[in-house]
Amino acid sequence: MAGSYKIDNMNMQKLWLILSKDSFVCADNLKVILKIAEEGGIDSESITYFQNAKFDMDELSDLAQTVSFFGDRLIVIKDFDISELSDQYVEQLCKTIEDSDGTHFAVLLTYDDEKTVNSKKYSPLTDLAKKQGLYSLVKEINDKYLAELAQEKAKSLGASLDKETANYIVQNVGKNIALIMNEVEKYSAACNYEKITKDIVDAIGVKTLEARIFDVIDLICNKKPVKALETLNILYSQGTDEIAVVGALATAFIDIHRCKLAKKNGISYQTVHEDFEKRSNVYRYQKAMNNANKFSEKALEEIIELMLKTDISLKSSAIDKRHLVDILVTQIMMKGMAR
């Protein structure tokens, strides 16, 4: 269920501990907790926020032990990575939570590595949340999950969004929940809350550098140099510099080379994805495998060498940088035609 990243238990808790790799998940869950608190009689005057890993523990402890004139209170700890909490802070925080009466705690933190979360250092806090409240560890969100989330968002706004277009939006935007939600809102308004189509997404949508580079390579493969350069101009107009463009092109062609060798040995693009960039978008390798047919193995090796030479020139030459990238695109196209 796409909405499972969000709290669905609407009961008041002594402690909510929400850990996610995406800060949007924490922010969205905080909205739910604040709604629960409001329904439980905790007003805004009885809510205190601590937003730094080195918060004043004495201040927090004193606050937790002070009975609010208006009833229960809520203490929110948020906006930093759990790895920034010291052993001493974890120990003191747990003791403060256990000793408090009439105070509720919402701890919403990000994490980078699940091994860190599962380390002995944080077990007192996670164990306490399991015993006296609610503990949610939101693992890495995959593309299928994000596409379903986009569809749910469109539906909530009264618009329709099919699976294929939802996947296309995720491919363009990347793993950024907040940006996907914003984009779906924009597309819904653009289609007058009817049907979101690929044409609407292409016309007004945001695309990551990686997604734009996919477009450039597709245009190169289809021998459309003018369109390829026009797409690069879109990137330049968005403030992307030429070195970043060549770096993204190089990454894409290294992927194509890997997939070319994999295909030759009967290996799927899914396996290449697992072996090299498991945390990246699998679509990246699907595209690379499709484009591998457009170039010979020798041509790909020569293109990667051209990338290196262009990168060096961009960083050391006084020649117009965009001119160098234009030449590179033309050279890549010629290599593809010569296969």
PDB file of N, CA, C and O in Angstrom, residues 168 186-187 190 197-207 212:
ATOM      1  N   TYR A 168       6.507   7.516 -15.582  1.00  0.00           N
ATOM      2  CA  TYR A 168       7.243   8.511 -16.368  1.00  0.00           C
ATOM      3  C   TYR A 168       7.587   9.724 -15.498  1.00  0.00           C
ATOM      4  O   TYR A 168       8.699  10.259 -15.563  1.00  0.00           O
ATOM      5  N   LYS A 186       0.674  20.282  -9.888  1.00  0.00           N
ATOM      6  CA  LYS A 186       0.791  21.180 -11.044  1.00  0.00           C
ATOM      7  C   LYS A 186       0.116  20.576 -12.280  1.00  0.00           C
ATOM      8  O   LYS A 186      -0.635  21.254 -12.981  1.00  0.00           O
ATOM      9  N   TYR A 187       0.372  19.284 -12.521  1.00  0.00           N
ATOM     10  CA  TYR A 187      -0.232  18.621 -13.688  1.00  0.00           C
ATOM     11  C   TYR A 187      -1.752  18.528 -13.546  1.00  0.00           C
ATOM     12  O   TYR A 187      -2.472  18.657 -14.530  1.00  0.00           O
ATOM     13  N   ALA A 190      -3.163  21.753 -14.461  1.00  0.00           N
ATOM     14  CA  ALA A 190      -2.995  21.989 -15.903  1.00  0.00           C
ATOM     15  C   ALA A 190      -4.021  21.231 -16.742  1.00  0.00           C
ATOM     16  O   ALA A 190      -4.438  21.706 -17.804  1.00  0.00           O
ATOM     17  N   THR A 197      -1.704  13.577 -18.705  1.00  0.00           N
ATOM     18  CA  THR A 197      -1.107  12.835 -19.819  1.00  0.00           C
ATOM     19  C   THR A 197       0.396  13.097 -19.911  1.00  0.00           C
ATOM     20  O   THR A 197       0.909  14.050 -19.317  1.00  0.00           O
ATOM     21  N   LYS A 198       1.064  12.262 -20.702  1.00  0.00           N
ATOM     22  CA  LYS A 198       2.508  12.440 -20.930  1.00  0.00           C
ATOM     23  C   LYS A 198       2.797  13.775 -21.591  1.00  0.00           C
ATOM     24  O   LYS A 198       3.823  14.413 -21.315  1.00  0.00           O
ATOM     25  N   ASP A 199       1.896  14.213 -22.467  1.00  0.00           N
ATOM     26  CA  ASP A 199       2.085  15.492 -23.160  1.00  0.00           C
ATOM     27  C   ASP A 199       2.117  16.648 -22.161  1.00  0.00           C
ATOM     28  O   ASP A 199       2.918  17.574 -22.299  1.00  0.00           O
ATOM     29  N   ILE A 200       1.250  16.575 -21.143  1.00  0.00           N
ATOM     30  CA  ILE A 200       1.236  17.623 -20.114  1.00  0.00           C
ATOM     31  C   ILE A 200       2.530  17.597 -19.312  1.00  0.00           C
ATOM     32  O   ILE A 200       3.128  18.637 -19.025  1.00  0.00           O
ATOM     33  N   VAL A 201       2.978  16.394 -18.975  1.00  0.00           N
ATOM     34  CA  VAL A 201       4.228  16.244 -18.210  1.00  0.00           C
ATOM     35  C   VAL A 201       5.408  16.809 -19.008  1.00  0.00           C
ATOM     36  O   VAL A 201       6.248  17.538 -18.473  1.00  0.00           O
ATOM     37  N   ASP A 202       5.448  16.504 -20.310  1.00  0.00           N
ATOM     38  CA  ASP A 202       6.544  17.003 -21.151  1.00  0.00           C
ATOM     39  C   ASP A 202       6.491  18.514 -21.312  1.00  0.00           C
ATOM     40  O   ASP A 202       7.520  19.181 -21.387  1.00  0.00           O
ATOM     41  N   ALA A 203       5.270  19.043 -21.353  1.00  0.00           N
ATOM     42  CA  ALA A 203       5.113  20.482 -21.596  1.00  0.00           C
ATOM     43  C   ALA A 203       5.518  21.334 -20.401  1.00  0.00           C
ATOM     44  O   ALA A 203       6.156  22.380 -20.561  1.00  0.00           O
ATOM     45  N   ILE A 204       5.178  20.903 -19.197  1.00  0.00           N
ATOM     46  CA  ILE A 204       5.413  21.771 -18.027  1.00  0.00           C
ATOM     47  C   ILE A 204       6.199  21.094 -16.902  1.00  0.00           C
ATOM     48  O   ILE A 204       6.430  21.678 -15.850  1.00  0.00           O
ATOM     49  N   GLY A 205       6.632  19.846 -17.124  1.00  0.00           N
ATOM     50  CA  GLY A 205       7.252  19.086 -16.038  1.00  0.00           C
ATOM     51  C   GLY A 205       8.714  19.409 -15.777  1.00  0.00           C
ATOM     52  O   GLY A 205       9.440  19.855 -16.665  1.00  0.00           O
ATOM     53  N   VAL A 206       9.111  19.169 -14.546  1.00  0.00           N
ATOM     54  CA  VAL A 206      10.515  19.253 -14.145  1.00  0.00           C
ATOM     55  C   VAL A 206      11.188  17.933 -14.500  1.00  0.00           C
ATOM     56  O   VAL A 206      10.591  16.872 -14.379  1.00  0.00           O
ATOM     57  N   LYS A 207      12.423  18.005 -14.970  1.00  0.00           N
ATOM     58  CA  LYS A 207      13.190  16.785 -15.224  1.00  0.00           C
ATOM     59  C   LYS A 207      14.554  16.902 -14.557  1.00  0.00           C
ATOM     60  O   LYS A 207      15.172  17.965 -14.549  1.00  0.00           O
ATOM     61  N   ARG A 212      17.047  14.388 -18.497  1.00  0.00           N
ATOM     62  CA  ARG A 212      17.333  15.194 -19.687  1.00  0.00           C
ATOM     63  C   ARG A 212      18.425  14.536 -20.540  1.00  0.00           C
ATOM     64  O   ARG A 212      18.359  14.543 -21.767  1.00  0.00           O
TER      65      ARG A 212
END
